[in-house]
Coordinates of C-alpha atoms in Angstrom, one line a residue:
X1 CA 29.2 -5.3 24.6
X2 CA 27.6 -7.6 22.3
X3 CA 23.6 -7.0 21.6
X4 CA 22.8 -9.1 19.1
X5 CA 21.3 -11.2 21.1
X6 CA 19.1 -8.1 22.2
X7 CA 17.7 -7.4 18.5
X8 CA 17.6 -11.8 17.6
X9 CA 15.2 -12.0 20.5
X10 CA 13.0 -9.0 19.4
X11 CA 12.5 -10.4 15.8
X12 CA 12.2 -13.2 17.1
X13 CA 9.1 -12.1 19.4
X14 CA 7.6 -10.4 16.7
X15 CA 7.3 -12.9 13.9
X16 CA 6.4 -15.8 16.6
X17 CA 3.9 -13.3 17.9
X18 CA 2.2 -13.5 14.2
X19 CA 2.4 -17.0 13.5
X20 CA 1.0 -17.4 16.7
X21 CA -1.8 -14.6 15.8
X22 CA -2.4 -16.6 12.3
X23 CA -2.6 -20.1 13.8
X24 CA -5.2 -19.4 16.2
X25 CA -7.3 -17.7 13.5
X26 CA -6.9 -20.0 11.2
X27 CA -9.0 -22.6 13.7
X28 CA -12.9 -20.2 12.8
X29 CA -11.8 -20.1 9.1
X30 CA -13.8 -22.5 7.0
X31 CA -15.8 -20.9 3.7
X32 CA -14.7 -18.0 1.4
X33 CA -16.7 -15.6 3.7
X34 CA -14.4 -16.4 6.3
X35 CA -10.9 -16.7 4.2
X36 CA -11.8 -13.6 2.1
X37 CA -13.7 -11.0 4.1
X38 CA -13.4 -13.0 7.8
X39 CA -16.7 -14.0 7.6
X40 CA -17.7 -9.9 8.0
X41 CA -17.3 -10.2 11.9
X42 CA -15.0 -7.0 12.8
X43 CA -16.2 -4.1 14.9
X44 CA -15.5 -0.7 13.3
X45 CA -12.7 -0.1 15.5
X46 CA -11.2 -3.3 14.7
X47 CA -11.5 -2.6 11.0
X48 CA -10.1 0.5 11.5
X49 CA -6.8 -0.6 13.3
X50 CA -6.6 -2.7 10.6
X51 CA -7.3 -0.5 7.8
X52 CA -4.5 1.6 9.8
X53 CA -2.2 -1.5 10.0
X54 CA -2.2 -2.3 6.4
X55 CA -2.1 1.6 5.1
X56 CA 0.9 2.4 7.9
X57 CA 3.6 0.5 5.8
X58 CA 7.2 -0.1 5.4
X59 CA 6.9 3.3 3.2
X60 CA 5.4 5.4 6.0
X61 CA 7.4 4.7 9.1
X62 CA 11.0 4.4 6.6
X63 CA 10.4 5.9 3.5
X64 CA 8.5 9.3 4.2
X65 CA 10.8 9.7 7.7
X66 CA 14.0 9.1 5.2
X67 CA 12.6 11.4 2.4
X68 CA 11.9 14.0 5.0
X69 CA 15.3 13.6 6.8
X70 CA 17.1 14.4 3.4
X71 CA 14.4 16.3 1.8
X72 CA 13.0 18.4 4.6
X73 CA 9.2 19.8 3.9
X74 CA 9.2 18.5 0.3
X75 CA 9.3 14.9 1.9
X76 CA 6.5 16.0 4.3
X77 CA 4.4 16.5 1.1
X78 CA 4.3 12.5 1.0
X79 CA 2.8 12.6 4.5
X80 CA 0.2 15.1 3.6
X81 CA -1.0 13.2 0.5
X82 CA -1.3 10.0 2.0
X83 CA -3.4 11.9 4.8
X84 CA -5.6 13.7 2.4
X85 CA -6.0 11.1 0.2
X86 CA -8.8 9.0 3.0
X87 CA -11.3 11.9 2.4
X88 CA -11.5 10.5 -1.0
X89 CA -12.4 7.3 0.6
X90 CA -14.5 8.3 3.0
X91 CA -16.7 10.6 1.2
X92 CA -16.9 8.9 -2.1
X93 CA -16.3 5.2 -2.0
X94 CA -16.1 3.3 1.3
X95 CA -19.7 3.2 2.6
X96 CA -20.9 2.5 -1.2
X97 CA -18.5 -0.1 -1.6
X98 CA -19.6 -2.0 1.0
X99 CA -23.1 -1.9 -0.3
X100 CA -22.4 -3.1 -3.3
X101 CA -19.7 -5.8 -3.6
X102 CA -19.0 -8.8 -2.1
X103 CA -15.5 -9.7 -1.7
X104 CA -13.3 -8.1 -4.6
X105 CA -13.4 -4.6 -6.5
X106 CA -14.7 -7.1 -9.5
X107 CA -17.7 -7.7 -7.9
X108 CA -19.1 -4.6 -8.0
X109 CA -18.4 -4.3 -11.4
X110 CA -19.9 -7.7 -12.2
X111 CA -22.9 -6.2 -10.9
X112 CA -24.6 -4.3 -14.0
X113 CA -21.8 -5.5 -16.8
X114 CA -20.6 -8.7 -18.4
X115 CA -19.1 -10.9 -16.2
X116 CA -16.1 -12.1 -17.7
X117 CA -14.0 -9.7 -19.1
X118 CA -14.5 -7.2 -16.5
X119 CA -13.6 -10.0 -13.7
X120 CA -10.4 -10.4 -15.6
X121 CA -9.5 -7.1 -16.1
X122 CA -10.2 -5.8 -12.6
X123 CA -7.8 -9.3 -11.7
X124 CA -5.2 -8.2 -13.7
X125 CA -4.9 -4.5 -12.0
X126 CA -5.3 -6.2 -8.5
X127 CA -2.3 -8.1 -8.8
X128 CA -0.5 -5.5 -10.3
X129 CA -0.9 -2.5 -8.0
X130 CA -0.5 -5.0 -5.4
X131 CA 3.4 -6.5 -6.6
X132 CA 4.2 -2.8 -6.7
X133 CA 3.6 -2.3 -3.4
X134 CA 5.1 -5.7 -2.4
X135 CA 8.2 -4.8 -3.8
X136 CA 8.3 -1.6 -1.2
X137 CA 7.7 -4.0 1.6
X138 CA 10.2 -6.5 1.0
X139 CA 12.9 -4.2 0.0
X140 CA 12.5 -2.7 3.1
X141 CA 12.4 -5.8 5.3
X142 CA 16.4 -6.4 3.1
X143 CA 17.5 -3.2 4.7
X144 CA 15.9 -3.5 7.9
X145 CA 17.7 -6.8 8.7
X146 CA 21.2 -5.7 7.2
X147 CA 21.4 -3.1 9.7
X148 CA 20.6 -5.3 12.7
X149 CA 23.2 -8.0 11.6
X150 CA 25.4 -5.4 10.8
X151 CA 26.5 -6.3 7.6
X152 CA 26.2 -4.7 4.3
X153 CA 26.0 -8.2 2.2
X154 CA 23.9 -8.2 -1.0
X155 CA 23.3 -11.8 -0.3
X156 CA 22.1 -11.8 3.4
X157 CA 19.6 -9.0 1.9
X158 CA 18.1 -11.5 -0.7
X159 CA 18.1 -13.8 1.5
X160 CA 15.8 -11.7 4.1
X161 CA 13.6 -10.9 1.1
X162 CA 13.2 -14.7 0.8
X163 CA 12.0 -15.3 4.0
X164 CA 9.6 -12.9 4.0
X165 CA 8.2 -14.0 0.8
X166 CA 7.7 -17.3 2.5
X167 CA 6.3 -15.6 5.3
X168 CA 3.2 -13.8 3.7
X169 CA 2.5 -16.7 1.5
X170 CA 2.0 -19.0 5.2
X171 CA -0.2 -16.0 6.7
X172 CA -2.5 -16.0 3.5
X173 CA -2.5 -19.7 3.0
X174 CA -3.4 -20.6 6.9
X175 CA -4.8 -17.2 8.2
X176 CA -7.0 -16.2 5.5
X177 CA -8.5 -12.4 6.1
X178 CA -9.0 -13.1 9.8
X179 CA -5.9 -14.2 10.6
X180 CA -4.5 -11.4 8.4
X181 CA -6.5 -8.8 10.2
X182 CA -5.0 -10.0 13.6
X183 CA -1.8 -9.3 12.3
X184 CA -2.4 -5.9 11.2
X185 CA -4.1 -4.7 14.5
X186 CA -1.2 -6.7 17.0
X187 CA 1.3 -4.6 14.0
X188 CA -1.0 -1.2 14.2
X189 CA -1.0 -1.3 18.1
X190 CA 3.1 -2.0 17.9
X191 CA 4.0 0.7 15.4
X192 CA 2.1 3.7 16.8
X193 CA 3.4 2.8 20.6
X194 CA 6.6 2.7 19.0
X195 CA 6.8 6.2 16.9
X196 CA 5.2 7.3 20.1
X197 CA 8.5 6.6 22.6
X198 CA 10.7 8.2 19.8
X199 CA 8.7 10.6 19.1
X200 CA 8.6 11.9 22.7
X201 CA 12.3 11.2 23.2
X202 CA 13.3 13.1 20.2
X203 CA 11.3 16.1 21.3
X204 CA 12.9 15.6 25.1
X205 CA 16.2 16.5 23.1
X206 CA 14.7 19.9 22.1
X207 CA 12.6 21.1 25.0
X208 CA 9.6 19.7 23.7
X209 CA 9.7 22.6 21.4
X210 CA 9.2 21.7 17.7
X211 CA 10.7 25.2 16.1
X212 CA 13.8 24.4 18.1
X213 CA 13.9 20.8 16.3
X214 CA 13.5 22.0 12.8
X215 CA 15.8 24.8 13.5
X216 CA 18.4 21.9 14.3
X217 CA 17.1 20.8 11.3
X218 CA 17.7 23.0 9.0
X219 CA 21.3 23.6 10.7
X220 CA 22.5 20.3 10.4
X221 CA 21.0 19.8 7.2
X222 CA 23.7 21.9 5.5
X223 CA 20.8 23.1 3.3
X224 CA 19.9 26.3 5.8
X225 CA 16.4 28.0 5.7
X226 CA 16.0 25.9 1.7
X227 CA 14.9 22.8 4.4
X228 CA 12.3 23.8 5.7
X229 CA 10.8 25.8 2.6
X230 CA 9.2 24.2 -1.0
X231 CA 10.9 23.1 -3.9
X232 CA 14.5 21.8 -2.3
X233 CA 13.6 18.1 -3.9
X234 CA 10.9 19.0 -6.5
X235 CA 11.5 22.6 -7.1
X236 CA 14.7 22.9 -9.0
X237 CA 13.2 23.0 -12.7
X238 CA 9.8 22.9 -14.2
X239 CA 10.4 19.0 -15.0
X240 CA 10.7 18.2 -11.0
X241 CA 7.8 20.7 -10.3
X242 CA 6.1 18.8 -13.2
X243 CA 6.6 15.4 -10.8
X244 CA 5.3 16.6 -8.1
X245 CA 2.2 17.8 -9.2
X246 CA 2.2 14.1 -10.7
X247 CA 3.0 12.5 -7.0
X248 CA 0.6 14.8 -5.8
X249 CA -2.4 13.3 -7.6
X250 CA -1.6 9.9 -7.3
X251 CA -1.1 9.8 -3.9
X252 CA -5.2 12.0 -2.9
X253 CA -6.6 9.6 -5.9
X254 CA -4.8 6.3 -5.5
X255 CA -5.6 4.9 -1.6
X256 CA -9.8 5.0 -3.1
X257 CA -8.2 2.2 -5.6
X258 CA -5.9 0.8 -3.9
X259 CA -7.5 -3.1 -3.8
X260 CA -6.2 -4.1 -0.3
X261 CA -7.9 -1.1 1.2
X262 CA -10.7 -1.8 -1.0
X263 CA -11.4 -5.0 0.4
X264 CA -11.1 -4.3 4.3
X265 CA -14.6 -3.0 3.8
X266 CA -16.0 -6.2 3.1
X267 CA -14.8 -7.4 6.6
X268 CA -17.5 -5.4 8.8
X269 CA -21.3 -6.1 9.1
X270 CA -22.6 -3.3 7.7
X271 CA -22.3 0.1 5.3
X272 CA -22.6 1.9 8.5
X273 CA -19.7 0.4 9.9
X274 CA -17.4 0.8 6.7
X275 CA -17.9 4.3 7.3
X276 CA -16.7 3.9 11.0
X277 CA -14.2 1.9 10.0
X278 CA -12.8 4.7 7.6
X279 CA -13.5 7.4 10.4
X280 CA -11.1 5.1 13.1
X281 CA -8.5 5.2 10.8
X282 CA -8.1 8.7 9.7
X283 CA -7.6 9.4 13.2
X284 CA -5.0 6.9 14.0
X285 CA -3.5 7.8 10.2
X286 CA -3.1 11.3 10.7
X287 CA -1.7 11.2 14.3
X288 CA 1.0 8.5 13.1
X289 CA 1.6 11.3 10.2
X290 CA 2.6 13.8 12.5
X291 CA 4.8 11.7 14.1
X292 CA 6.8 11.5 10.8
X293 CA 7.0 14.9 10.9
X294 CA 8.9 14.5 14.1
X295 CA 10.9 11.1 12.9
X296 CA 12.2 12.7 9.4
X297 CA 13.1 16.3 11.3
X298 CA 14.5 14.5 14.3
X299 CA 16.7 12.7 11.8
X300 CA 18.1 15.2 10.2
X301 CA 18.5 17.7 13.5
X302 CA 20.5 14.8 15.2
X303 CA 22.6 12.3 12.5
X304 CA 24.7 13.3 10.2
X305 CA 22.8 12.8 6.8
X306 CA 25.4 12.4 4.6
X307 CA 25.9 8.8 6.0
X308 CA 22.6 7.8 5.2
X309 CA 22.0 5.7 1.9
X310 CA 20.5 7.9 -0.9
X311 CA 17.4 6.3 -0.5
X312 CA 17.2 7.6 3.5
X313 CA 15.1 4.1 4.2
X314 CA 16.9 3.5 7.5
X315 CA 16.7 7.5 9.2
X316 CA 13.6 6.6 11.7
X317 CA 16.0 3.2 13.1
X318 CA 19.2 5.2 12.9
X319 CA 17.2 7.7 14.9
X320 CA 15.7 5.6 17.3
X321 CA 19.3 3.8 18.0
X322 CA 21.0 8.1 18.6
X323 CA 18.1 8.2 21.0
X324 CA 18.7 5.9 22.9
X325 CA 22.5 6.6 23.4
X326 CA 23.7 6.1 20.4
X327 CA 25.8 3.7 18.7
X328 CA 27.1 0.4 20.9
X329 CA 25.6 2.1 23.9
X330 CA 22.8 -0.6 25.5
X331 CA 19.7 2.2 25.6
X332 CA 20.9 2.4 21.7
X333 CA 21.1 -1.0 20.7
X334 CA 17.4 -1.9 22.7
X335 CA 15.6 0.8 20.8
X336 CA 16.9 0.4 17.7
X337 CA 16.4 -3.5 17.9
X338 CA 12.5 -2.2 19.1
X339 CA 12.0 -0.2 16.4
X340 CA 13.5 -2.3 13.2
X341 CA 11.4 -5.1 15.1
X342 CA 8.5 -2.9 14.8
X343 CA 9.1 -2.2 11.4
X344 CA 9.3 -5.4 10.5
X345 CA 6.2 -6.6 12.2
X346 CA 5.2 -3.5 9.8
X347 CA 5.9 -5.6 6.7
X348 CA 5.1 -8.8 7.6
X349 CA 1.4 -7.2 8.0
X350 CA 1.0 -5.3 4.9
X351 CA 2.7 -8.1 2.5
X352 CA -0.1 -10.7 4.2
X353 CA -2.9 -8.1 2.8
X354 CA -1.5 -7.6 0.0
X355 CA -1.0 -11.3 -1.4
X356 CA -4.4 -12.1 0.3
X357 CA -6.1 -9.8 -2.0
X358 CA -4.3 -10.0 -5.2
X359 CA -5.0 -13.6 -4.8
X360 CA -8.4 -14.0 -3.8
X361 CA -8.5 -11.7 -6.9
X362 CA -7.1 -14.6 -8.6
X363 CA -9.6 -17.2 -7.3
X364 CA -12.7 -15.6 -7.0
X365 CA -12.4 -13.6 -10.5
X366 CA -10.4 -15.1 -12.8
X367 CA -10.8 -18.9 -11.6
X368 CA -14.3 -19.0 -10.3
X369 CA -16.6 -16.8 -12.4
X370 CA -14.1 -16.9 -16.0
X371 CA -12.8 -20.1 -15.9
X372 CA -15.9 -22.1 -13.6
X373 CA -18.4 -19.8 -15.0
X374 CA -19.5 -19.8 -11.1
X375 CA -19.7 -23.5 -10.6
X376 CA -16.6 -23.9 -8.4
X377 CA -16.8 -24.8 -4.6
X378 CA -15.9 -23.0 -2.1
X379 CA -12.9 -25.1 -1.4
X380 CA -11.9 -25.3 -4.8
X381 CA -11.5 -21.4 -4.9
X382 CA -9.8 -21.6 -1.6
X383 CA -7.4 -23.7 -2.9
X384 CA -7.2 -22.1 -5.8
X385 CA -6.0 -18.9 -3.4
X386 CA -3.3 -20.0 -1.6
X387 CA -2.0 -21.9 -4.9
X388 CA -2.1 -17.9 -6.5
X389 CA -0.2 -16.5 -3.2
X390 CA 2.5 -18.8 -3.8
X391 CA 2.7 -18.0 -7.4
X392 CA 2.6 -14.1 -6.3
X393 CA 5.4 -14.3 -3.6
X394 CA 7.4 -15.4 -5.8
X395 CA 7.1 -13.3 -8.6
X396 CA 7.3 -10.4 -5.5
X397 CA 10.4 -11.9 -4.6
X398 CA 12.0 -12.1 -8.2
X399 CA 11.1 -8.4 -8.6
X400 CA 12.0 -7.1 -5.0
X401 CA 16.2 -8.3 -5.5
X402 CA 16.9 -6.0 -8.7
X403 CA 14.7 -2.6 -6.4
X404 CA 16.7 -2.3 -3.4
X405 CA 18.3 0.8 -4.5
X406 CA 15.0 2.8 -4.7
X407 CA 13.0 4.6 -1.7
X408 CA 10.6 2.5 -0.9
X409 CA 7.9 5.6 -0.4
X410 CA 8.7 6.2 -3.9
X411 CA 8.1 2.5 -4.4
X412 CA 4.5 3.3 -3.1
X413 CA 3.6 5.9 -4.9
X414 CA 4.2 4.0 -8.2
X415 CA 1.2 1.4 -6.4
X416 CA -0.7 4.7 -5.9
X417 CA -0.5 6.1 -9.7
X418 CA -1.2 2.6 -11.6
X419 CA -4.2 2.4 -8.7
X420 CA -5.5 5.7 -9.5
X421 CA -5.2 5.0 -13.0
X422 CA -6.8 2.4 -13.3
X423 CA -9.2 1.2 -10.6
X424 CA -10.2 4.5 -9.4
X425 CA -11.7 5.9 -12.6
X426 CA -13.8 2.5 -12.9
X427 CA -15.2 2.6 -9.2
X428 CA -15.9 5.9 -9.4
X429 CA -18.0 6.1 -13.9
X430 CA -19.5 2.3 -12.2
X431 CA -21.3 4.3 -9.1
X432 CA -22.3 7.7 -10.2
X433 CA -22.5 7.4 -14.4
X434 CA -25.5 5.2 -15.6
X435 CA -24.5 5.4 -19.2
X436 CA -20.8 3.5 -18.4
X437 CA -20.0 0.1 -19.8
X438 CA -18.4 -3.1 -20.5
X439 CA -16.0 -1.1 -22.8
X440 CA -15.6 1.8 -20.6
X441 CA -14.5 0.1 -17.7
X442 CA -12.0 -2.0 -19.5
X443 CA -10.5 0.9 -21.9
X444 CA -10.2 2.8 -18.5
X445 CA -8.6 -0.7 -16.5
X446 CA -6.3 -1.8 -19.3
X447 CA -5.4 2.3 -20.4
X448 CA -4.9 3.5 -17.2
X449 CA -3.1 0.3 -16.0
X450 CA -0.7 -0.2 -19.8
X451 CA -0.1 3.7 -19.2
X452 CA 1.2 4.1 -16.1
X453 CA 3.1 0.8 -16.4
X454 CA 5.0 1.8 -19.4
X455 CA 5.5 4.9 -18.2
X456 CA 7.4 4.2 -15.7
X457 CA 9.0 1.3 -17.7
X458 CA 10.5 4.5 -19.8
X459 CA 11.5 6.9 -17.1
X460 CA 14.1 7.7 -14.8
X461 CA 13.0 4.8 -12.2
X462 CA 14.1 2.4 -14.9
X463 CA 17.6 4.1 -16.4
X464 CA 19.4 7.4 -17.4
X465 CA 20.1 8.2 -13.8
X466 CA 23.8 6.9 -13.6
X467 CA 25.8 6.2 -10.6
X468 CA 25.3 8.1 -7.2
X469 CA 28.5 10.2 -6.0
X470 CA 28.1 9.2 -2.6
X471 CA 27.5 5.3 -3.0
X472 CA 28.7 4.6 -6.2
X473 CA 25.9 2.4 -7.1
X474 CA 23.4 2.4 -9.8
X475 CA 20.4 5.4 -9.3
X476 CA 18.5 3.0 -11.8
X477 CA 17.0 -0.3 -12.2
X478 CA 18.4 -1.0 -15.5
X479 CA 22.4 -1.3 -16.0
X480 CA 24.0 2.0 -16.5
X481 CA 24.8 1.8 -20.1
X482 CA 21.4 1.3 -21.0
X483 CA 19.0 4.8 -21.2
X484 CA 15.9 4.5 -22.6
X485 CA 14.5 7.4 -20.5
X486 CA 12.4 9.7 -23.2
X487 CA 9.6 10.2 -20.5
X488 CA 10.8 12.4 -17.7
X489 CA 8.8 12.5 -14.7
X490 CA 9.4 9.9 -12.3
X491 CA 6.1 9.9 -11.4
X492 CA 3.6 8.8 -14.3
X493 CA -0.1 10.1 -12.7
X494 CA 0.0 13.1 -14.1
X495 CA -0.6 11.2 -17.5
X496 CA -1.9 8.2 -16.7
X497 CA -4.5 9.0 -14.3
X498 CA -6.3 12.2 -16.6
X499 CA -5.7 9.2 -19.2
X500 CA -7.8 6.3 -17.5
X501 CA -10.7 8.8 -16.9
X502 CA -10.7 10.2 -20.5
X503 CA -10.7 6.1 -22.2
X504 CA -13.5 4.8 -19.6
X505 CA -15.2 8.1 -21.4
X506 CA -14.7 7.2 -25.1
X507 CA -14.9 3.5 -24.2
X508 CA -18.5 4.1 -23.1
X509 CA -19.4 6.8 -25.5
X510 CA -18.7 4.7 -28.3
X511 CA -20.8 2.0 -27.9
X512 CA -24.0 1.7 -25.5
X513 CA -25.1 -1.1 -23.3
X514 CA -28.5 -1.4 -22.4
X515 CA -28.6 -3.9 -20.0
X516 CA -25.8 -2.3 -17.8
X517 CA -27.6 1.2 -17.7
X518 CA -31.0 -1.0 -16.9
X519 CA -29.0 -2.0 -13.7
X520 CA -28.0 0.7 -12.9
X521 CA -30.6 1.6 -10.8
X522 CA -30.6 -1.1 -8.6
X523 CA -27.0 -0.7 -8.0
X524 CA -27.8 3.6 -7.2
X525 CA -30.4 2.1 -4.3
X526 CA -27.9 -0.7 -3.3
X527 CA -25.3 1.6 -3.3
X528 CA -26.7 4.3 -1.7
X529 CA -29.3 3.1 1.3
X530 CA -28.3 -0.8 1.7
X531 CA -31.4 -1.8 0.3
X532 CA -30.9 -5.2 -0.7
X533 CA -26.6 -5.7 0.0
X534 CA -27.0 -8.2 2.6
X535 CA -28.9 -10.5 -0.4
X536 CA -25.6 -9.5 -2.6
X537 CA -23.5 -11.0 -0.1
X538 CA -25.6 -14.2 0.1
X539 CA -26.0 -15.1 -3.5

């Protein structure tokens, strides 16, 4: 029996279910308020769906569930991480955040130093953490769409990639923040209903008894007892021990950086309610992480993982189609098209948030308040937006062809290590260190952000891996007869992040600022009670 016409008609649903979703919240967007922070009109829970929607990516629900099915408990380390990482948020920036900015990371740096080069600065990170993560996204949404059609064709990959880049550059341009936060709670609300029905049907298969599934687990793994115990992907040698420490601190440090998260706390009324917002989403976070405890497990107890690409990106569909009866059965072939529609719904969300901040980034910071000096309109710097998200799609586009072969959870973390590196280390000297800078924050945003970039420029990621035994294509980025590899760790964070602390220290050191530490003050009480935000947002 043919169902293609099963999993056309569910992708077909989903992204008409988002344009729809964008269109009509496009009809209350009119001044930056609106496009960039939707007009700060979003209940707590809201925000928090949405804070869910856009941190729940294409890397969670296939990356972590792939790394676990092939990695067993070393690929669960990704989930913890990511979990852990929102106490960071919570406790040290969100509520704070709110308090003190207005619609970019820049602004509360604008604050107490001079404008200009720490808008561009704090620009330039934006829109590079966020094409890292794009690139996980779209790669994804290639693979994703493959599968359905059921071909393997490099071309009809690319060209998936291309729609989607056309896709979040139409969410952004007509949507603005409201639309864009529909789409992540409609997407939120879809994913976690989703990993819930194959969650319970893969526990159904072992007697709802979760030592019986990793048991299975580790059987069918080939690996044994190894599976289920540390060190099978990053124990080997002290140099993969050596990365994970380095994953490990990127992933608690980056999400308090990462600037799409950053800005969804601009989109509530008040302080009180960023905190909320952050308190929704831990709970619907770190039930959706326990379900990929159950995804990647469940993969590897029930398909045989030596058919699964290197990367293990497509284990949670695979798994979802075995479910359901398994391959060319109907029950199959519904729940895999459900779940890879899903996904995709998934992508389509997280790429919208993603180019809506790196290029409101663009507008507000660089064209507004470096090259206007302040004196642009607020339809000017609209325009100015959606002109930046079509420059940025591309460029994501460009980038995402050449990274199909990585994991796109790996993908991620690179986002979370230049994030940490850079951004975190600035947020955090900015609202607890009255002595810090001008040339503190930008040793630590250009260090942290040139480090971690070249980094992984020179590792493994990039070249010196060779050709994969089991696929025969490239483990690298770079063509296999070029090895410029003389950093090991795939990971960079473990320099890079120490590093972008350690030159926003000697930056400010080295030089002192009096009028930034005679604002500081204000900024403590701002930060700290609200005192006085409400006239931040307004001027």
């Amino acid at each position: 029996m043919d169902h293609q016409w099963i999993t056309t008609a569910l992708f077909l649903a989903v992204v008409a279910l988002t344009i729809f979703v964008t269109v009509r919240a496009s009809r209350s967007t009119s001044g930056t308020s609106d496009f960039y922070a939707g007009g700060r009109s979003f209940s707590p829970i809201q925000n928090g769906l949405a804070i869910g929607g856009d941190y729940m990516s294409a890397a969670s629900f296939l990356g972590i569930s792939g790394t676990i099915a092939l990695s067993g408990y070393d690929g669960f380390l990704y989930s913890i991480g990511f979990l852990v990482a929102w106490l960071v948020a919570l406790l040290l920036v969100a509520e704070m955040l709110r308090n003190s900015g207005r619609f970019t990371m820049a602004d509360q740096l604008a604050f107490r130093m001079k404008q200009r080069p720490v808008r561009m600065a704090a620009a330039t990170s934006t829109v590079v953490v966020s094409i890292f993560y794009l690139l996980a996204q779209m790669v994804g949404a290639g693979l994703l769409v493959a599968l359905l059609l059921g071909v393997d064709s490099q071309a009809v990959k690319n060209i998936v990639i291309l729609g989607v880049g056309f896709l979040m550059i139409f969410y952004v341009t007509v949507g603005g923040m409201k639309g864009t936060t529909w789409v992540q709670i409609v997407k939120a609300v879809l994913l976690m209903t989703g990993s819930a029905l194959i969650v319970v049907l893969v526990l159904a298969q072992f007697n709802f008894n979760l030592s019986e599934l990793l048991g299975a687990a580790a059987d069918n793994s080939g690996k044994g007892q190894a599976f289920l115990e540390p060190g099978l992907k990053y124990g080997a040698t002290l140099t993969s021990k050596l990365d994970f420490v380095s994953l490990g601190i990127a992933l608690v440090l980056g999400t308090a950086g990462l600037p799409h998260i950053l800005i969804r706390f601009y989109t509530v009324p008040t302080a009180k309610d960023a905190r909320k917002s952050v308190l929704w989403a831990i709970g619907l976070i770190g039930v959706f992480y326990l379900f990929t405890l159950v995804l990647g497990f469940g993969a590897a107890a029930m398909l045989d993982t030596a058919t699964l690409d290197t990367s293990g990106n497509l284990a949670a569909p695979r798994l979802a189609e075995e479910v359901g009866g398994g391959v060319d059965s109907t029950g199959g072939a519904i729940l895999l098209a459900l779940i890879s529609a899903v996904a995709f719904a998934t992508i389509l969300a997280v790429v919208a948030g993603l180019t809506l901040t790196s290029s409101a980034s663009v507008a507000h910071d660089i064209y507004n308040n470096v090259i206007r000096k302040g004196e642009a309109t607020e339809k000017e710097e609209i325009r100015v937006t959606r002109y930046a998200a079509a420059a940025i799609g591309l460029v994501a586009i460009l980038l995402a062809i050449p990274a199909q072969s990585l994991n796109i959870a790996f993908l991620v973390a690179l986002a979370f290590a230049v994030a940490a590196s850079a951004n975190l280390p600035t947020i955090l000297f900015n609202m607890f260190w009255r002595r810090f800078n001008t040339r503190g924050a930008l040793w630590s945003i250009y260090g942290g952000l040139i480090s971690s970039v070249t980094l992984v420029i020179f590792s493994p990621v990039m070249s010196g891996k060779g050709i994969d035994p089991v696929t025969g294509k490239n483990r690298s980025l770079l063509p296999t007869d070029i090895d410029i590899s003389w950093f090991p760790l795939e990971n960079p964070g473990l320099v890079s992040i120490p590093l972008g602390f350690l030159l926003g220290i000697i930056g400010t050191l080295s030089k002192r600022e009096p009028a930034a530490e005679d604002r500081y003050t204000e900024l403590e009480v701002r930060a700290l009670t609200g005192a006085g935000a409400e006239k931040a947002v307004s001027h």
